[in-house]
Tab-separated table of C-alpha atoms and ligand atoms in Angstrom:
chain	number	residue	atom	x	y	z
W	1	MET	CA	-6.673	-1.840	24.008
W	2	THR	CA	-7.767	-4.195	21.210
W	3	LYS	CA	-4.161	-4.122	20.215
W	4	SER	CA	-2.519	-6.153	17.829
W	5	GLY	CA	0.049	-8.523	18.969
W	6	PRO	CA	1.185	-11.965	18.320
W	7	SER	CA	-2.311	-13.358	18.190
W	8	ARG	CA	-3.342	-11.000	15.308
W	9	PRO	CA	-3.793	-11.739	11.669
W	10	GLY	CA	-0.405	-12.332	10.215
W	11	SER	CA	0.395	-14.108	13.354
W	12	ALA	CA	-2.183	-16.847	12.846
W	13	ARG	CA	1.048	-18.652	11.955
W	14	SER	CA	4.186	-17.698	13.739
W	15	ALA	CA	6.907	-15.728	11.981
W	16	ASP	CA	9.019	-18.839	11.915
W	17	ALA	CA	6.295	-20.693	10.207
W	18	VAL	CA	6.021	-17.962	7.581
W	19	LEU	CA	9.667	-17.996	6.930
W	20	THR	CA	9.800	-21.787	6.625
W	21	ALA	CA	6.898	-21.747	4.290
W	22	ALA	CA	8.642	-19.106	2.187
W	23	ARG	CA	11.749	-21.269	2.000
W	24	LEU	CA	9.700	-24.228	0.923
W	25	ASN	CA	7.923	-21.994	-1.501
W	26	ARG	CA	11.204	-20.879	-3.015
W	27	ARG	CA	12.176	-24.621	-3.466
W	28	ARG	CA	8.714	-25.299	-4.914
W	29	PHE	CA	9.283	-22.475	-7.383
W	30	ALA	CA	12.646	-23.814	-8.383
W	31	ALA	CA	10.826	-27.091	-9.279
W	32	GLY	CA	7.961	-25.053	-10.663
W	33	ILE	CA	9.993	-23.007	-13.009
W	34	ALA	CA	10.294	-25.944	-15.236
W	35	GLY	CA	6.908	-27.527	-14.552
W	36	ALA	CA	4.524	-24.628	-14.030
W	37	GLY	CA	4.523	-22.819	-17.259
W	38	VAL	CA	7.411	-20.451	-16.718
W	39	SER	CA	9.608	-20.966	-19.811
W	40	LEU	CA	12.107	-19.358	-21.973
W	41	LEU	CA	10.340	-20.677	-25.104
W	42	PRO	CA	8.682	-18.483	-27.609
W	43	ARG	CA	5.249	-17.480	-26.720
W	44	ARG	CA	2.774	-20.187	-27.592
W	45	LEU	CA	-0.061	-19.165	-29.869
W	46	LEU	CA	-3.593	-19.244	-28.557
W	47	GLY	CA	-5.816	-21.559	-30.436
W	48	GLN	CA	-2.938	-24.218	-30.628
W	49	GLY	CA	-4.139	-26.010	-27.542
W	50	ALA	CA	-2.015	-23.927	-25.170
W	51	GLN	CA	-3.598	-22.171	-22.250
W	52	PRO	CA	-3.511	-18.358	-22.137
W	53	ARG	CA	-0.529	-17.245	-20.094
W	54	VAL	CA	-0.960	-14.329	-17.614
W	55	VAL	CA	1.985	-12.911	-15.865
W	56	VAL	CA	1.486	-10.668	-12.734
W	57	ILE	CA	4.234	-8.365	-11.545
W	58	GLY	CA	4.152	-7.520	-7.841
W	59	GLY	CA	2.872	-9.801	-5.053
W	60	GLY	CA	1.327	-7.103	-2.849
W	61	PHE	CA	-2.370	-6.483	-2.070
W	62	ALA	CA	-3.215	-6.012	-5.756
W	63	GLY	CA	-0.989	-8.478	-7.501
W	64	ALA	CA	-1.273	-11.327	-5.055
W	65	THR	CA	-5.068	-10.992	-5.031
W	66	ALA	CA	-5.158	-10.914	-8.835
W	67	ALA	CA	-2.900	-13.978	-9.288
W	68	ARG	CA	-4.779	-16.114	-6.841
W	69	PHE	CA	-8.251	-15.050	-7.879
W	70	LEU	CA	-7.461	-15.521	-11.533
W	71	LYS	CA	-6.225	-19.039	-10.963
W	72	GLN	CA	-9.207	-19.880	-8.715
W	73	MET	CA	-11.634	-18.585	-11.259
W	74	ASP	CA	-10.127	-20.417	-14.193
W	75	PRO	CA	-7.650	-23.163	-13.139
W	76	ARG	CA	-6.774	-23.804	-16.786
W	77	LEU	CA	-5.026	-20.423	-17.064
W	78	ASP	CA	-1.234	-20.422	-16.830
W	79	VAL	CA	-0.652	-17.824	-14.138
W	80	THR	CA	2.789	-16.610	-12.884
W	81	LEU	CA	3.378	-14.195	-10.092
W	82	ILE	CA	6.685	-12.299	-10.087
W	83	GLU	CA	7.726	-10.844	-6.709
W	84	PRO	CA	11.269	-10.277	-5.422
W	85	ASN	CA	10.606	-10.957	-1.758
W	86	ALA	CA	9.797	-14.287	-0.228
W	87	ILE	CA	7.873	-12.573	2.494
W	88	PHE	CA	5.415	-9.755	1.979
W	89	THR	CA	5.329	-6.972	4.553
W	90	ALA	CA	1.964	-5.296	4.791
W	91	CYS	CA	1.643	-1.541	5.265
W	92	PRO	CA	-1.843	-1.412	6.987
W	93	PHE	CA	-1.219	-1.421	10.747
W	94	SER	CA	2.394	-0.630	10.332
W	95	ASN	CA	1.806	2.665	12.023
W	96	GLU	CA	1.046	0.645	15.057
W	97	VAL	CA	4.553	-1.057	14.732
W	98	ILE	CA	6.060	2.427	14.699
W	99	ALA	CA	4.278	3.419	17.796
W	100	GLY	CA	5.408	0.183	19.588
W	101	LEU	CA	1.853	-1.140	19.755
W	102	ARG	CA	2.425	-4.111	17.529
W	103	GLU	CA	5.265	-6.393	16.422
W	104	MET	CA	6.535	-6.517	12.884
W	105	ARG	CA	5.901	-10.309	12.715
W	106	ALA	CA	2.210	-9.566	12.536
W	107	GLN	CA	2.779	-7.782	9.228
W	108	LEU	CA	4.497	-10.738	7.476
W	109	PHE	CA	2.930	-13.032	5.015
W	110	GLY	CA	4.202	-15.868	2.837
W	111	TYR	CA	3.233	-16.995	-0.676
W	112	ASP	CA	2.875	-20.698	-0.018
W	113	ARG	CA	-0.883	-20.798	-0.212
W	114	ILE	CA	-0.965	-18.909	-3.452
W	115	SER	CA	1.521	-21.336	-5.045
W	116	GLY	CA	-0.531	-24.124	-3.483
W	117	ASP	CA	-3.448	-22.966	-5.647
W	118	GLY	CA	-1.307	-23.517	-8.774
W	119	VAL	CA	0.171	-20.042	-9.297
W	120	ALA	CA	3.813	-20.256	-10.399
W	121	ILE	CA	5.816	-17.857	-8.177
W	122	VAL	CA	9.034	-16.351	-9.265
W	123	HIS	CA	11.009	-14.655	-6.634
W	124	GLN	CA	12.815	-12.108	-8.905
W	125	ALA	CA	12.335	-8.489	-9.698
W	126	ALA	CA	11.000	-7.641	-13.095
W	127	THR	CA	13.448	-5.363	-14.836
W	128	GLY	CA	11.808	-4.607	-18.144
W	129	VAL	CA	8.701	-5.305	-20.329
W	130	ASP	CA	8.758	-5.625	-24.150
W	131	SER	CA	5.192	-5.010	-25.002
W	132	GLN	CA	5.846	-5.778	-28.777
W	133	ALA	CA	7.304	-9.229	-28.073
W	134	ARG	CA	5.079	-9.653	-24.904
W	135	THR	CA	7.883	-10.560	-22.712
W	136	VAL	CA	9.005	-9.614	-19.179
W	137	ALA	CA	12.690	-9.606	-18.225
W	138	LEU	CA	13.759	-10.643	-14.846
W	139	GLY	CA	16.807	-9.665	-12.713
W	140	ASN	CA	18.337	-13.115	-13.372
W	141	GLY	CA	18.230	-12.665	-17.105
W	142	VAL	CA	15.264	-14.979	-17.690
W	143	LYS	CA	12.504	-13.718	-20.015
W	144	LEU	CA	8.845	-14.737	-19.509
W	145	ASN	CA	6.250	-14.702	-22.272
W	146	TYR	CA	2.734	-13.428	-21.673
W	147	ASP	CA	-0.526	-13.153	-23.440
W	148	ARG	CA	-1.745	-10.593	-20.817
W	149	LEU	CA	0.423	-8.787	-18.218
W	150	MET	CA	-0.879	-7.529	-14.880
W	151	LEU	CA	1.341	-4.755	-13.420
W	152	ALA	CA	0.965	-4.199	-9.705
W	153	PRO	CA	4.238	-2.829	-8.334
W	154	GLY	CA	2.681	-0.411	-5.895
W	155	SER	CA	4.094	3.095	-5.551
W	156	ASP	CA	7.655	4.491	-5.148
W	157	PRO	CA	8.885	7.623	-3.382
W	158	ARG	CA	9.880	10.433	-5.750
W	159	PHE	CA	13.392	11.057	-4.457
W	160	ASP	CA	13.764	14.121	-6.851
W	161	ALA	CA	10.724	16.064	-5.506
W	162	LEU	CA	11.774	17.537	-2.115
W	163	PRO	CA	15.183	19.236	-2.101
W	164	GLY	CA	17.720	17.358	0.016
W	165	TYR	CA	15.541	14.209	0.269
W	166	ASP	CA	17.003	11.272	-1.704
W	167	GLU	CA	17.461	7.666	-1.009
W	168	ALA	CA	20.409	8.130	1.256
W	169	ALA	CA	18.524	10.856	3.174
W	170	ALA	CA	15.768	8.286	3.832
W	171	GLU	CA	18.244	6.335	5.956
W	172	ARG	CA	18.545	9.301	8.280
W	173	MET	CA	14.951	10.607	7.907
W	174	PRO	CA	12.783	7.622	7.114
W	175	HIS	CA	9.709	7.759	5.105
W	176	ALA	CA	8.417	4.408	6.370
W	177	TRP	CA	5.938	4.503	3.472
W	178	LYS	CA	6.907	1.044	2.435
W	179	ALA	CA	6.607	-1.318	5.360
W	180	GLY	CA	9.789	-3.181	6.523
W	181	ALA	CA	13.203	-1.820	7.314
W	182	GLN	CA	12.005	1.788	7.057
W	183	THR	CA	9.221	1.058	9.563
W	184	LEU	CA	11.586	-0.410	12.127
W	185	LEU	CA	14.143	2.431	11.555
W	186	LEU	CA	11.518	5.047	12.439
W	187	ARG	CA	10.430	3.022	15.487
W	188	ARG	CA	14.041	2.733	16.769
W	189	GLN	CA	14.608	6.493	16.293
W	190	LEU	CA	11.504	7.299	18.275
W	191	GLU	CA	12.627	4.939	21.016
W	192	ALA	CA	16.126	6.375	21.115
W	193	MET	CA	14.958	10.050	21.228
W	194	GLU	CA	15.365	11.861	24.552
W	195	ASP	CA	12.177	12.909	26.293
W	196	GLY	CA	11.711	16.645	25.453
W	197	GLY	CA	12.539	16.065	21.737
W	198	THR	CA	10.786	17.178	18.665
W	199	VAL	CA	9.468	14.905	15.937
W	200	VAL	CA	8.799	16.567	12.571
W	201	MET	CA	6.546	14.813	10.022
W	202	VAL	CA	6.166	15.931	6.368
W	203	LEU	CA	3.145	15.101	4.369
W	204	PRO	CA	2.846	15.547	0.619
W	205	ALA	CA	0.145	16.844	-1.642
W	206	LEU	CA	-2.228	14.362	-3.229
W	207	PRO	CA	-2.170	11.867	-4.880
W	208	TYR	CA	-0.147	9.387	-2.796
W	209	ARG	CA	-0.565	5.989	-1.110
W	210	CYS	CA	-3.395	5.978	1.453
W	211	PRO	CA	-3.604	9.614	2.640
W	212	PRO	CA	-5.554	8.805	5.800
W	213	ALA	CA	-2.696	6.603	7.018
W	214	SER	CA	-0.475	9.702	7.261
W	215	TYR	CA	-2.851	11.320	9.787
W	216	GLU	CA	-3.287	7.905	11.558
W	217	ARG	CA	0.596	7.945	11.767
W	218	ALA	CA	0.634	11.474	13.229
W	219	SER	CA	-1.977	10.311	15.811
W	220	LEU	CA	-0.092	7.187	16.837
W	221	ILE	CA	3.191	8.940	17.071
W	222	ALA	CA	1.580	11.622	19.241
W	223	TYR	CA	0.134	8.743	21.342
W	224	TYR	CA	3.539	7.242	21.726
W	225	LEU	CA	5.099	10.548	22.772
W	226	LYS	CA	2.282	11.308	25.204
W	227	THR	CA	2.607	7.866	26.941
W	228	LYS	CA	6.378	7.234	26.683
W	229	LYS	CA	8.032	10.799	26.311
W	230	PRO	CA	5.499	13.225	27.701
W	231	ARG	CA	7.778	16.319	27.367
W	232	SER	CA	8.205	15.736	23.573
W	233	LYS	CA	6.119	17.183	20.763
W	234	LEU	CA	5.114	16.395	17.110
W	235	VAL	CA	5.019	18.997	14.358
W	236	VAL	CA	3.237	17.972	11.174
W	237	LEU	CA	4.065	20.021	8.100
W	238	ASP	CA	1.326	19.381	5.549
W	239	ALA	CA	1.183	20.396	1.843
W	240	LYS	CA	-2.632	20.324	2.160
W	241	ASP	CA	-5.343	22.317	3.993
W	242	THR	CA	-7.967	19.584	3.984
W	243	PHE	CA	-8.013	15.789	4.222
W	244	SER	CA	-10.281	12.843	4.546
W	245	MET	CA	-11.963	12.325	7.938
W	246	GLN	CA	-10.472	15.718	8.943
W	247	ARG	CA	-13.069	16.523	11.664
W	248	LEU	CA	-12.748	13.129	13.178
W	249	PHE	CA	-9.001	13.379	13.410
W	250	GLU	CA	-8.944	16.953	14.568
W	251	ASN	CA	-11.498	16.208	17.385
W	252	ALA	CA	-9.316	13.260	18.533
W	253	TRP	CA	-6.215	15.426	18.457
W	254	LYS	CA	-7.978	18.110	20.496
W	255	GLU	CA	-9.082	15.523	23.006
W	256	PHE	CA	-5.841	13.466	23.356
W	257	TYR	CA	-2.834	15.288	21.806
W	258	PRO	CA	-1.947	18.751	22.971
W	259	ASN	CA	1.580	17.700	21.928
W	260	LEU	CA	0.597	17.554	18.233
W	261	GLU	CA	0.897	20.711	16.085
W	262	TRP	CA	-0.626	20.404	12.579
W	263	VAL	CA	0.643	23.110	10.162
W	264	PRO	CA	-1.430	23.137	7.013
W	265	VAL	CA	-0.265	24.712	3.725
W	266	SER	CA	-2.228	27.932	4.340
W	267	SER	CA	-0.307	28.468	7.600
W	268	GLY	CA	3.033	27.940	5.954
W	269	GLY	CA	3.214	24.164	6.317
W	270	ASN	CA	4.264	23.404	2.747
W	271	PRO	CA	7.557	21.477	2.997
W	272	THR	CA	10.328	23.052	0.835
W	273	GLY	CA	13.398	20.905	1.721
W	274	VAL	CA	15.389	19.001	4.260
W	275	ASP	CA	18.976	19.083	5.540
W	276	VAL	CA	19.951	15.734	6.904
W	277	THR	CA	23.282	16.934	8.323
W	278	ALA	CA	21.662	19.729	10.298
W	279	MET	CA	18.545	17.617	10.883
W	280	THR	CA	16.302	20.498	9.805
W	281	VAL	CA	13.086	20.547	7.854
W	282	SER	CA	12.142	23.740	5.993
W	283	SER	CA	8.590	24.949	5.104
W	284	ASP	CA	7.293	28.125	3.346
W	285	PHE	CA	7.561	30.118	6.590
W	286	ASP	CA	9.995	28.387	8.902
W	287	THR	CA	12.894	25.948	9.544
W	288	TYR	CA	12.209	23.176	12.148
W	289	LYS	CA	15.044	21.420	14.000
W	290	ALA	CA	14.031	17.762	14.359
W	291	ASP	CA	15.310	15.096	16.747
W	292	VAL	CA	13.386	12.592	14.607
W	293	ALA	CA	12.122	13.399	11.040
W	294	ASN	CA	9.536	11.299	9.244
W	295	ILE	CA	9.406	12.495	5.595
W	296	ILE	CA	6.563	11.193	3.432
W	297	PRO	CA	7.705	12.404	0.025
W	298	PRO	CA	5.547	12.705	-3.199
W	299	GLN	CA	5.077	9.416	-4.911
W	300	LYS	CA	4.643	7.739	-8.315
W	301	ALA	CA	3.847	4.358	-9.743
W	302	GLY	CA	6.474	1.613	-9.058
W	303	ARG	CA	9.504	2.045	-11.335
W	304	ILE	CA	8.649	-1.119	-13.538
W	305	ALA	CA	5.353	0.672	-14.608
W	306	GLU	CA	7.494	3.465	-16.038
W	307	LEU	CA	9.843	1.037	-17.720
W	308	ALA	CA	6.878	-0.760	-19.268
W	309	GLY	CA	5.725	2.611	-20.709
W	310	ALA	CA	2.439	2.382	-18.704
W	311	ALA	CA	3.029	5.566	-16.681
W	312	ASP	CA	2.215	9.049	-18.038
W	313	ARG	CA	3.696	12.422	-17.113
W	314	THR	CA	2.005	12.359	-13.669
W	315	GLY	CA	4.056	9.308	-12.788
W	316	TRP	CA	0.926	7.142	-12.475
W	317	CYS	CA	-0.799	4.731	-14.905
W	318	PRO	CA	-4.060	5.706	-16.704
W	319	VAL	CA	-6.284	2.760	-17.326
W	320	ASP	CA	-9.624	1.783	-18.834
W	321	PRO	CA	-11.962	1.591	-15.864
W	322	VAL	CA	-13.755	-1.607	-16.863
W	323	THR	CA	-10.756	-3.812	-17.654
W	324	PHE	CA	-7.880	-1.845	-15.988
W	325	GLU	CA	-6.051	-2.246	-19.283
W	326	SER	CA	-3.390	0.503	-19.714
W	327	ARG	CA	-4.384	3.356	-21.887
W	328	LEU	CA	-0.723	3.441	-23.005
W	329	VAL	CA	0.264	-0.218	-23.547
W	330	PRO	CA	-2.031	-2.833	-25.015
W	331	ASN	CA	-2.387	-6.226	-23.215
W	332	VAL	CA	-0.975	-4.726	-20.030
W	333	HIS	CA	-3.368	-4.239	-17.102
W	334	VAL	CA	-2.321	-1.972	-14.101
W	335	LEU	CA	-3.551	-2.609	-10.574
W	336	GLY	CA	-3.363	-1.154	-7.131
W	337	ASP	CA	-1.541	2.036	-6.089
W	338	ALA	CA	0.137	2.352	-9.484
W	339	VAL	CA	-3.156	3.245	-11.160
W	340	ILE	CA	-4.568	6.717	-11.533
W	341	ALA	CA	-8.237	6.244	-12.285
W	342	GLY	CA	-10.439	9.073	-11.204
W	343	ALA	CA	-11.703	8.600	-7.674
W	344	VAL	CA	-10.202	5.202	-6.988
W	345	PRO	CA	-8.471	5.384	-3.584
W	346	LYS	CA	-4.826	4.196	-3.229
W	347	SER	CA	-5.731	1.737	-0.437
W	348	ALA	CA	-5.118	-1.986	0.184
W	349	PHE	CA	-8.964	-2.368	0.388
W	350	ALA	CA	-9.417	-0.917	-3.143
W	351	ALA	CA	-6.276	-2.789	-4.444
W	352	ASN	CA	-7.859	-5.997	-3.427
W	353	ALA	CA	-11.335	-5.194	-4.735
W	354	THR	CA	-10.175	-3.760	-8.142
W	355	ALA	CA	-7.637	-6.693	-8.572
W	356	LYS	CA	-10.692	-9.053	-8.567
W	357	ILE	CA	-12.453	-6.835	-11.054
W	358	CYS	CA	-9.273	-6.804	-13.280
W	359	ALA	CA	-8.820	-10.612	-12.870
W	360	ALA	CA	-12.380	-11.253	-13.871
W	361	ALA	CA	-11.952	-8.999	-16.977
W	362	VAL	CA	-8.654	-10.689	-18.022
W	363	ALA	CA	-10.210	-14.131	-17.648
W	364	LYS	CA	-12.877	-13.057	-20.025
W	365	LEU	CA	-10.584	-11.190	-22.466
W	366	VAL	CA	-8.255	-14.123	-22.970
W	367	ARG	CA	-11.336	-16.222	-23.942
W	368	GLY	CA	-12.527	-13.518	-26.374
W	369	GLU	CA	-15.462	-12.565	-24.184
W	370	VAL	CA	-16.672	-9.096	-23.089
W	371	PRO	CA	-16.037	-8.110	-19.491
W	372	ALA	CA	-19.022	-6.850	-17.434
W	373	GLU	CA	-19.218	-3.342	-16.138
W	374	PRO	CA	-18.000	-3.375	-12.495
W	375	LYS	CA	-18.694	-1.571	-9.193
W	376	PHE	CA	-16.762	-1.762	-6.004
W	377	VAL	CA	-16.771	-0.603	-2.359
W	378	ASN	CA	-13.839	0.890	-0.483
W	379	ASN	CA	-13.699	1.223	3.323
W	380	CYS	CA	-10.819	2.893	5.009
W	381	TYR	CA	-10.271	2.515	8.789
W	382	SER	CA	-8.043	4.821	10.757
W	383	LEU	CA	-6.940	4.640	14.364
W	384	ALA	CA	-6.432	7.912	16.256
W	385	ALA	CA	-5.393	6.010	19.358
W	386	PRO	CA	-5.071	2.226	20.030
W	387	ASP	CA	-8.731	1.632	20.984
W	388	TYR	CA	-10.154	4.538	18.997
W	389	GLY	CA	-11.056	4.056	15.342
W	390	PHE	CA	-13.254	5.557	12.632
W	391	SER	CA	-13.842	4.964	8.947
W	392	VAL	CA	-15.005	6.250	5.581
W	393	ALA	CA	-16.689	4.171	2.901
W	394	GLY	CA	-17.372	4.837	-0.723
W	395	VAL	CA	-18.966	3.011	-3.632
W	396	TYR	CA	-17.352	3.480	-7.096
W	397	GLN	CA	-18.455	2.904	-10.648
W	398	PRO	CA	-17.130	3.695	-14.149
W	399	MET	CA	-18.607	6.796	-15.806
W	400	ASN	CA	-17.420	8.545	-18.983
W	401	GLY	CA	-14.167	6.591	-18.980
W	402	GLN	CA	-13.275	7.222	-15.266
W	403	TRP	CA	-14.103	5.799	-11.957
W	404	VAL	CA	-16.454	8.108	-9.927
W	405	GLU	CA	-17.779	7.818	-6.508
W	406	VAL	CA	-21.511	7.116	-6.365
W	407	GLU	CA	-23.170	10.009	-4.645
W	408	GLY	CA	-24.868	9.214	-1.468
W	409	ALA	CA	-23.837	5.600	-1.347
W	410	GLY	CA	-20.882	5.913	1.051
W	411	GLY	CA	-20.627	7.122	4.556
W	412	ILE	CA	-18.325	8.311	7.348
W	413	SER	CA	-18.308	7.574	11.056
W	414	PRO	CA	-20.438	10.010	13.046
W	415	ILE	CA	-18.665	12.950	14.549
W	416	ASP	CA	-20.277	12.709	18.007
W	417	ALA	CA	-20.146	8.961	18.601
W	418	PRO	CA	-19.623	7.606	22.101
W	419	ARG	CA	-16.295	6.005	23.026
W	420	ALA	CA	-17.661	2.533	22.772
W	421	PHE	CA	-18.451	3.206	19.134
W	422	ARG	CA	-14.903	4.205	18.367
W	423	SER	CA	-13.590	1.173	20.257
W	424	GLN	CA	-15.877	-1.016	18.130
W	425	GLU	CA	-14.537	0.545	14.931
W	426	ALA	CA	-10.953	-0.186	16.125
W	427	LYS	CA	-12.095	-3.759	16.379
W	428	PHE	CA	-13.634	-3.677	12.933
W	429	ALA	CA	-10.299	-2.400	11.531
W	430	ASN	CA	-8.545	-5.402	13.023
W	431	GLY	CA	-11.239	-7.707	11.554
W	432	TRP	CA	-10.795	-6.175	8.118
W	433	PHE	CA	-6.976	-6.688	8.206
W	434	ASN	CA	-7.482	-10.309	9.359
W	435	THR	CA	-10.009	-11.028	6.628
W	436	ILE	CA	-8.178	-9.402	3.747
W	437	THR	CA	-4.814	-10.930	4.574
W	438	SER	CA	-6.253	-14.382	5.053
W	439	GLU	CA	-8.174	-14.152	1.831
W	440	ILE	CA	-5.059	-13.207	-0.097
W	441	PHE	CA	-2.274	-15.059	1.702
W	442	GLY	CA	-4.010	-17.578	4.004
T	501	LIG	C1	1.546	3.302	6.847
T	501	LIG	C2	0.487	2.884	5.855
T	501	LIG	C3	-0.767	2.401	6.350
T	501	LIG	C4	-1.719	1.966	5.458
T	501	LIG	N1	-2.927	1.522	5.990
T	501	LIG	C5	-3.898	1.130	5.209
T	501	LIG	C6	-5.146	0.742	5.690
T	501	LIG	O1	-5.363	0.747	6.902
T	501	LIG	N2	-6.101	0.348	4.750
T	501	LIG	C7	-5.863	0.232	3.432
T	501	LIG	O2	-6.753	-0.115	2.755
T	501	LIG	N3	-4.712	0.627	2.931
T	501	LIG	C8	-3.679	1.126	3.779
T	501	LIG	N4	-2.419	1.508	3.272
T	501	LIG	C9	-2.292	1.484	1.774
T	501	LIG	C10	-1.873	0.087	1.219
T	501	LIG	O3	-0.716	-0.345	1.862
T	501	LIG	C11	-1.576	0.187	-0.250
T	501	LIG	O4	-2.623	0.825	-0.897
T	501	LIG	C12	-1.492	-1.115	-0.838
T	501	LIG	O5	-0.389	-1.843	-0.268
T	501	LIG	C13	-1.414	-1.101	-2.429
T	501	LIG	O6	-1.299	-2.454	-2.900
T	501	LIG	P1	-0.329	-2.687	-4.123
T	501	LIG	O7	-0.466	-4.163	-4.384
T	501	LIG	O8	-0.606	-1.652	-5.224
T	501	LIG	O9	1.094	-2.323	-3.658
T	501	LIG	P2	1.954	-3.102	-2.565
T	501	LIG	O10	1.132	-3.711	-1.557
T	501	LIG	O11	3.078	-2.162	-2.158
T	501	LIG	O12	2.698	-4.281	-3.420
T	501	LIG	C14	3.491	-4.086	-4.451
T	501	LIG	C15	4.383	-5.236	-4.644
T	501	LIG	O13	5.102	-5.153	-5.914
T	501	LIG	C16	6.438	-5.663	-5.699
T	501	LIG	N5	7.208	-5.034	-6.777
T	501	LIG	C17	7.531	-3.750	-6.977
T	501	LIG	N6	8.382	-3.631	-7.999
T	501	LIG	C18	8.479	-4.888	-8.583
T	501	LIG	C19	9.211	-5.420	-9.764
T	501	LIG	N7	9.916	-4.636	-10.499
T	501	LIG	N8	9.133	-6.722	-9.935
T	501	LIG	C20	8.391	-7.537	-9.145
T	501	LIG	N9	7.697	-7.032	-8.093
T	501	LIG	C21	7.738	-5.720	-7.754
T	501	LIG	C22	6.762	-5.175	-4.272
T	501	LIG	O14	7.852	-5.950	-3.782
T	501	LIG	C23	5.537	-5.383	-3.577
T	501	LIG	O15	5.451	-6.638	-2.946
T	501	LIG	C24	-1.490	1.925	4.061
T	501	LIG	C25	-0.251	2.366	3.579
T	501	LIG	C26	0.696	2.791	4.442
T	501	LIG	C27	2.049	3.318	3.917
């Protein structure tokens, strides 16, 4: 196995080092709140010698990239990143944590290098946005002024979408679609399950955060069961009939996982509700008794996007494809999973790439310049087993006010590749995670 482990990306520094750095970072921020441009004063006017002030909400793949890149691009800009957590927990590779193939510490990243680059970091949650006054309210009552706001809060589960599945139910039937406590809860439940038990997974309809990761999760849970609890099985109830890299996944399932039953929507897989007391999951055709249930519910943009008025009736945020400026709220740009922009995938890879595009656009806009028309590449790796990976790549460009995929420019792993090729792709997946996390947080 090319497995992750203590020597992998996030673990270049130990978890203790990350935590210590986070504490220092908090102190640095406490000093920085006075000295690094975070103020309660009225917004300074441009053209009066003050530097444009950009506030970024959310320190995940999109927001942390945007804040750091913006400051590196133009050190004169006054950039503030608002993020409630001192440590960021990454979702990519968290399926391996669930399957017991990787430790959580490899998923943890601190913000000290970003603040070292001159970004003021505020460890608070943003609780409101006044787009008229151009202020952001924080959980501690402080208000920050901005000239441009970048919203990157990721996605939230819709707890009103699947009957019986609310926030309390998620403590019994974890979604684990935000990495952290939920990831570890699901892992512990799998470990505690008797051999011979049934795991039920529920997968929603599109759009949601990183759809391929839900099939990767099914694969790695099946791997865990096969190797640790061989009399157990996994039932996957899916609100879809087709999905990305489907043949690659299905071939791997046929080869490795007779214990995995995928029930697509056309075979009655559409999930209709859960009962946490009875530990049952219902679909169009059946009710399944679960020993462990992993419910991935429908999703929407992080709540603050809604509060800012940037989310539409779909729950996601429409944007201009060149600048990522909200179509609903001026001077507010939306990044990462929260965006709905044609073909742009909800992936960490795309969040990182488009955050740079948006940062470059914002740097120009605050100087009164015109942003250039962008393009970007997305590449999504998936693991069907620890040493068995494949990927899909696409190139994207704006067209008629939307992002579209450039025909013929992308590619997908070959269907009939030898095992060494799959093993190589699993290594590339690791390499990608190392590179992106060290670019953003390292
Ligand atoms: C199991 C799993 C596996 C995945 N694997 C891959 C993969 O292999 N490759 C890939 O490219 N993508 C993968 N993804 C998708 C990837 O994790 C997301 O697309 C990516 O995290 C999106 O980045 P983001 O910055 O929009 O959101 P996030 O990374 O979730 O960051 C959002 C941040 O905003 C903060 N925030 C939220 N609300 C507020 C507020 N009110 N105030 C301040 N801060 C706030 C949060 O605390 C968080 O830090 C995976 C996802 C999952 C669930």
